[in-house]
XYZ file of N, CA and C in Angstrom:
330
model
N 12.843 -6.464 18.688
C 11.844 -6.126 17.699
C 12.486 -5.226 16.644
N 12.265 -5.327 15.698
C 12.511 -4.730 14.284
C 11.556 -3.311 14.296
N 12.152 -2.187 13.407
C 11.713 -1.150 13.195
C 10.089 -1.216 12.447
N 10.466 -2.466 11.335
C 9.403 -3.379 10.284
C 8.682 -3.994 11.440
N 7.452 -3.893 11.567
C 6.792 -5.212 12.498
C 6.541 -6.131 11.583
N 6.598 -6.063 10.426
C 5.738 -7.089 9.123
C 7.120 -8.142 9.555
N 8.198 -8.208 9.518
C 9.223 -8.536 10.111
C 9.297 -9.807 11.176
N 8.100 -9.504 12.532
C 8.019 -9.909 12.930
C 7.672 -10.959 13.062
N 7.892 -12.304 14.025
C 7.049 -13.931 13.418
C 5.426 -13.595 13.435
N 4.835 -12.996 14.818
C 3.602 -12.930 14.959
C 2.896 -12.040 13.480
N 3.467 -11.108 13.333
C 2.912 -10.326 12.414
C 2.873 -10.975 10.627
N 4.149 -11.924 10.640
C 4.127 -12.819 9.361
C 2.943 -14.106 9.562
N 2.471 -14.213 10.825
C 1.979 -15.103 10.579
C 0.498 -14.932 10.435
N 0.277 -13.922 10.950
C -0.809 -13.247 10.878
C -0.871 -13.011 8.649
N -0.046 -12.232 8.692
C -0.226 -11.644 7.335
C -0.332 -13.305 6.312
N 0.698 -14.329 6.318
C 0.466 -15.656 5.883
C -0.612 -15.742 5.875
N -1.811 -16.421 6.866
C -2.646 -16.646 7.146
C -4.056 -15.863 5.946
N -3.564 -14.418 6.129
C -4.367 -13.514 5.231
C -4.409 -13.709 4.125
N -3.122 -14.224 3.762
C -2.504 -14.617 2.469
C -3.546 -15.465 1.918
N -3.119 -16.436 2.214
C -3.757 -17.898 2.454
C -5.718 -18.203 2.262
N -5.969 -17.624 3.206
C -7.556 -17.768 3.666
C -7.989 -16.526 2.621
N -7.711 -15.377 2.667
C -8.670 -14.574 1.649
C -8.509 -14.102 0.423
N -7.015 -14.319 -0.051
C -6.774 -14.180 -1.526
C -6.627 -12.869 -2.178
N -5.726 -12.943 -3.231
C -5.391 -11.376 -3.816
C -6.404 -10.640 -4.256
N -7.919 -10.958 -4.232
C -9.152 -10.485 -4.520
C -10.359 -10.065 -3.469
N -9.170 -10.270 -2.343
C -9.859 -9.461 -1.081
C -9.498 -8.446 -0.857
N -9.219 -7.208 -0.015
C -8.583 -6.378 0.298
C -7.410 -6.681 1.378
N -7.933 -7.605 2.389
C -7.145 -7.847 3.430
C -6.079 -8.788 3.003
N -6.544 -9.419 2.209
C -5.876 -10.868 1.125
C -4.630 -10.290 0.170
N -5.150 -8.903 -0.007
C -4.234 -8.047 -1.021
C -3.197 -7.607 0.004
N -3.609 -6.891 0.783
C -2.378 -6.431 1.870
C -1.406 -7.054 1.838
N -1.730 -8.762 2.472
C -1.236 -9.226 2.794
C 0.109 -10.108 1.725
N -0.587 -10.283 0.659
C 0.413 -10.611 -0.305
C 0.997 -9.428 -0.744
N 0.467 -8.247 -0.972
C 1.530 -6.897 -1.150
C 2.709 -6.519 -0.117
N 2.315 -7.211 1.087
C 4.025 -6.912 2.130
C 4.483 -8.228 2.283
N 3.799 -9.265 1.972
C 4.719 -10.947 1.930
C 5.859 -10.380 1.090
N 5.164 -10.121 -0.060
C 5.846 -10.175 -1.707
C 6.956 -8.846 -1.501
N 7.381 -8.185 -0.781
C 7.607 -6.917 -0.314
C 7.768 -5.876 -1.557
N 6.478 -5.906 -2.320
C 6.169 -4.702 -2.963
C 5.772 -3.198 -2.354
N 5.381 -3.358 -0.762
C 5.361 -2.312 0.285
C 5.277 -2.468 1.259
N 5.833 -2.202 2.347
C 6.030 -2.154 3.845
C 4.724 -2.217 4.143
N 4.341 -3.002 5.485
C 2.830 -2.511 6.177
C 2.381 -1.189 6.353
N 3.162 -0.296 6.666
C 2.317 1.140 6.760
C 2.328 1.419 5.049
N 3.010 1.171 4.736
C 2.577 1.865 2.517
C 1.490 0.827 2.519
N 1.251 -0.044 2.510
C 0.279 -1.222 2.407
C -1.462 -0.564 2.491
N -1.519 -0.611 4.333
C -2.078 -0.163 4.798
C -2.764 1.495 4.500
N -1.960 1.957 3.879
C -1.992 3.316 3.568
C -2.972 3.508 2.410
N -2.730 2.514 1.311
C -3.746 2.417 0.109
C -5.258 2.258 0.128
N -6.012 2.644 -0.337
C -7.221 3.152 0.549
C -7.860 1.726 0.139
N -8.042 0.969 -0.776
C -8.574 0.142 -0.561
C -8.426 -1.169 0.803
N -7.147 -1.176 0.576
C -6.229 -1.790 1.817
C -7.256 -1.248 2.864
N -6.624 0.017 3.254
C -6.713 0.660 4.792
C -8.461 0.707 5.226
N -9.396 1.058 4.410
C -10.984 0.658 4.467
C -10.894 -0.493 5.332
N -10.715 -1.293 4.078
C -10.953 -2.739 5.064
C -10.512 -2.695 5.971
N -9.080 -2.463 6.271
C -8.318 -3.042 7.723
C -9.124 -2.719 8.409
N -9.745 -0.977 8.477
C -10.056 -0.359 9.462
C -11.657 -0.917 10.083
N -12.431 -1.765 9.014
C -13.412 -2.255 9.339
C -13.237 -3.768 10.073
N -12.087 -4.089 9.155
C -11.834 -5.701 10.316
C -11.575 -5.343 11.995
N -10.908 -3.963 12.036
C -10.480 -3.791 13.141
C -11.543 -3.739 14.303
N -11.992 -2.869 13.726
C -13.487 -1.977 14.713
C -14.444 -3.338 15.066
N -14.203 -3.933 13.920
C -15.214 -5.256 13.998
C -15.162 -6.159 15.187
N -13.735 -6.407 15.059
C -12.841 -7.465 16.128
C -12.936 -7.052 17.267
N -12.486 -5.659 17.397
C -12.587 -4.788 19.102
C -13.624 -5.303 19.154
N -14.587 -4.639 18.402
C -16.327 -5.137 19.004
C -16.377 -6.141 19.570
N -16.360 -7.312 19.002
C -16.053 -9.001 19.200
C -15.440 -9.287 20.588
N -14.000 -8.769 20.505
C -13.123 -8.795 22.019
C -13.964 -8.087 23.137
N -14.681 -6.848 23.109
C -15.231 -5.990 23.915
C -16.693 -7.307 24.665
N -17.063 -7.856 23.511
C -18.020 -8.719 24.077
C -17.689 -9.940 24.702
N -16.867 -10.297 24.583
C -16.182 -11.372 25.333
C -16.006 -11.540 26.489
N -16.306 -12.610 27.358
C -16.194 -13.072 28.981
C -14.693 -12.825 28.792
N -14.181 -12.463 30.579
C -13.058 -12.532 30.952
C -12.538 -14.214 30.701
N -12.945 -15.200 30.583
C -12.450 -16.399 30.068
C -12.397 -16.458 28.733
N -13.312 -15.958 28.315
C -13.227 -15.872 26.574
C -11.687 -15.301 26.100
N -11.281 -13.886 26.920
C -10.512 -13.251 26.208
C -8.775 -13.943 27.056
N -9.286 -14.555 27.820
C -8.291 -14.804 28.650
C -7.377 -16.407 27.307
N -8.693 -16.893 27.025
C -8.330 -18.137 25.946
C -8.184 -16.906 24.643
N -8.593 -15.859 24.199
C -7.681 -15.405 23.155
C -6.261 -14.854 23.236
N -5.787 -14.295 24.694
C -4.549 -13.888 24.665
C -3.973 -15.583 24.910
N -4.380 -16.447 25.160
C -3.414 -17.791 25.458
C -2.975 -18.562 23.769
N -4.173 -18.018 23.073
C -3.724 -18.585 21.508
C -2.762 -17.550 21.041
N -3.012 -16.417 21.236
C -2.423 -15.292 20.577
C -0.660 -15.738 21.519
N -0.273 -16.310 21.972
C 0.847 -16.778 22.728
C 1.503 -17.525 22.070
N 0.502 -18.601 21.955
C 1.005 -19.730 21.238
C 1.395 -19.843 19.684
N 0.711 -18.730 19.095
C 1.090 -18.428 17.632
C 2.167 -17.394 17.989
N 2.116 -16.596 18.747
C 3.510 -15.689 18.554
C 4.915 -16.721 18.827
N 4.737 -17.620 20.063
C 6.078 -18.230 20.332
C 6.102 -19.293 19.121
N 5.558 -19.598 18.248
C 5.322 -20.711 17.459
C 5.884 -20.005 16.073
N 6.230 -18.524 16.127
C 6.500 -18.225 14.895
C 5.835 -18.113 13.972
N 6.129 -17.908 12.288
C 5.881 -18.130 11.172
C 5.068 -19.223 10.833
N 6.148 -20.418 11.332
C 5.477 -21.969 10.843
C 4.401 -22.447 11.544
N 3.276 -22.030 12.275
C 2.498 -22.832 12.904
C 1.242 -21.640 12.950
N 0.181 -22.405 12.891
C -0.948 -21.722 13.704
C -1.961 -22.650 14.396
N -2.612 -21.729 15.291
C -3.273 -22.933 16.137
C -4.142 -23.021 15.737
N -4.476 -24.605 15.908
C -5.147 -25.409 15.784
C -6.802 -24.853 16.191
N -7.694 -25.169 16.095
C -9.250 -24.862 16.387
C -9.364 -25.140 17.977
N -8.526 -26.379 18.430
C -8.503 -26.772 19.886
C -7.422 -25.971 20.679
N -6.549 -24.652 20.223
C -6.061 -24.107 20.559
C -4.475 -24.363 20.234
N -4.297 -25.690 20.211
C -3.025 -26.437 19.996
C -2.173 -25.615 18.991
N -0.856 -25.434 19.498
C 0.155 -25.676 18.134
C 0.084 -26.195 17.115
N 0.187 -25.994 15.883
C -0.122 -27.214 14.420
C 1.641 -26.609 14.218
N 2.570 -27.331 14.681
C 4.194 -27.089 14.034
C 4.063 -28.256 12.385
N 3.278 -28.966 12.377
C 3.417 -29.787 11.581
C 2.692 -29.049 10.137
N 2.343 -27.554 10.417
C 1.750 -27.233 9.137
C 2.789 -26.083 8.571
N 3.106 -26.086 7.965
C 4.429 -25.305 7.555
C 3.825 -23.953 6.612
N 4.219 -22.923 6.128
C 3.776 -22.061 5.106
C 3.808 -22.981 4.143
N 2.977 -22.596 2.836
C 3.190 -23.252 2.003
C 4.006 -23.131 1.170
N 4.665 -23.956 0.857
C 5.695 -23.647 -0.600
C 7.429 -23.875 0.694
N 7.143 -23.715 1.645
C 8.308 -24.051 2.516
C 8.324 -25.530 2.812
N 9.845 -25.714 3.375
C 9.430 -27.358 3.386
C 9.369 -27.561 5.127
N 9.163 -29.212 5.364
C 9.054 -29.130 6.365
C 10.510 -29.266 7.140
């Protein structure tokens, strides 16, 4: 592991994704293209208050979410959360849980 977690595949793919789905006119959307683009590390990112608001509300939100979840529920979120970390950058799963290797970032080739 890198000192950078943004660095990391799971954490790029996560941030991609943010990229992607909510746009430089979100907050979380902003983050995320502000440490793609590496205009600032995740903690400077995060640090900017518009940034860090949000995160901190997606966060609390999600715990909530996970906290309510059956032991099968969360047992199928750590099994996706697997499959996108070993899958890297290039893939996220699918709605049926699956690998999608066939969906690449965009602007990368296949």
């Amino acid at each position: 592991m890198t000192d950078d977690i943004s660095r990391e595949p799971l954490a790029r793919a996560v941030l991609a994704k943010l990229a992607r789905s909510r746009g430089p006119n979100d907050p979380l959307g902003s983050l995320a293209h502000t440490v793609l683009s590496g205009e600032a590390d995740l903690r400077t990112a995060a640090s900017m208050s518009w940034h860090g608001t949000a995160l901190h509300a997606e966060f609390a939100e999600a715990m909530a979410r996970r906290d309510a979840m059956s032991p099968e529920e969360r047992a199928e979120l750590e099994r996706q959360a697997r499959l996108l970390h070993n899958a890297g950058d290039l893939a996220f799963p699918d709605s049926d849980g699956t690998a999608g290797p066939d969906r690449p970032e965009e602007g990368r080739p296949r």
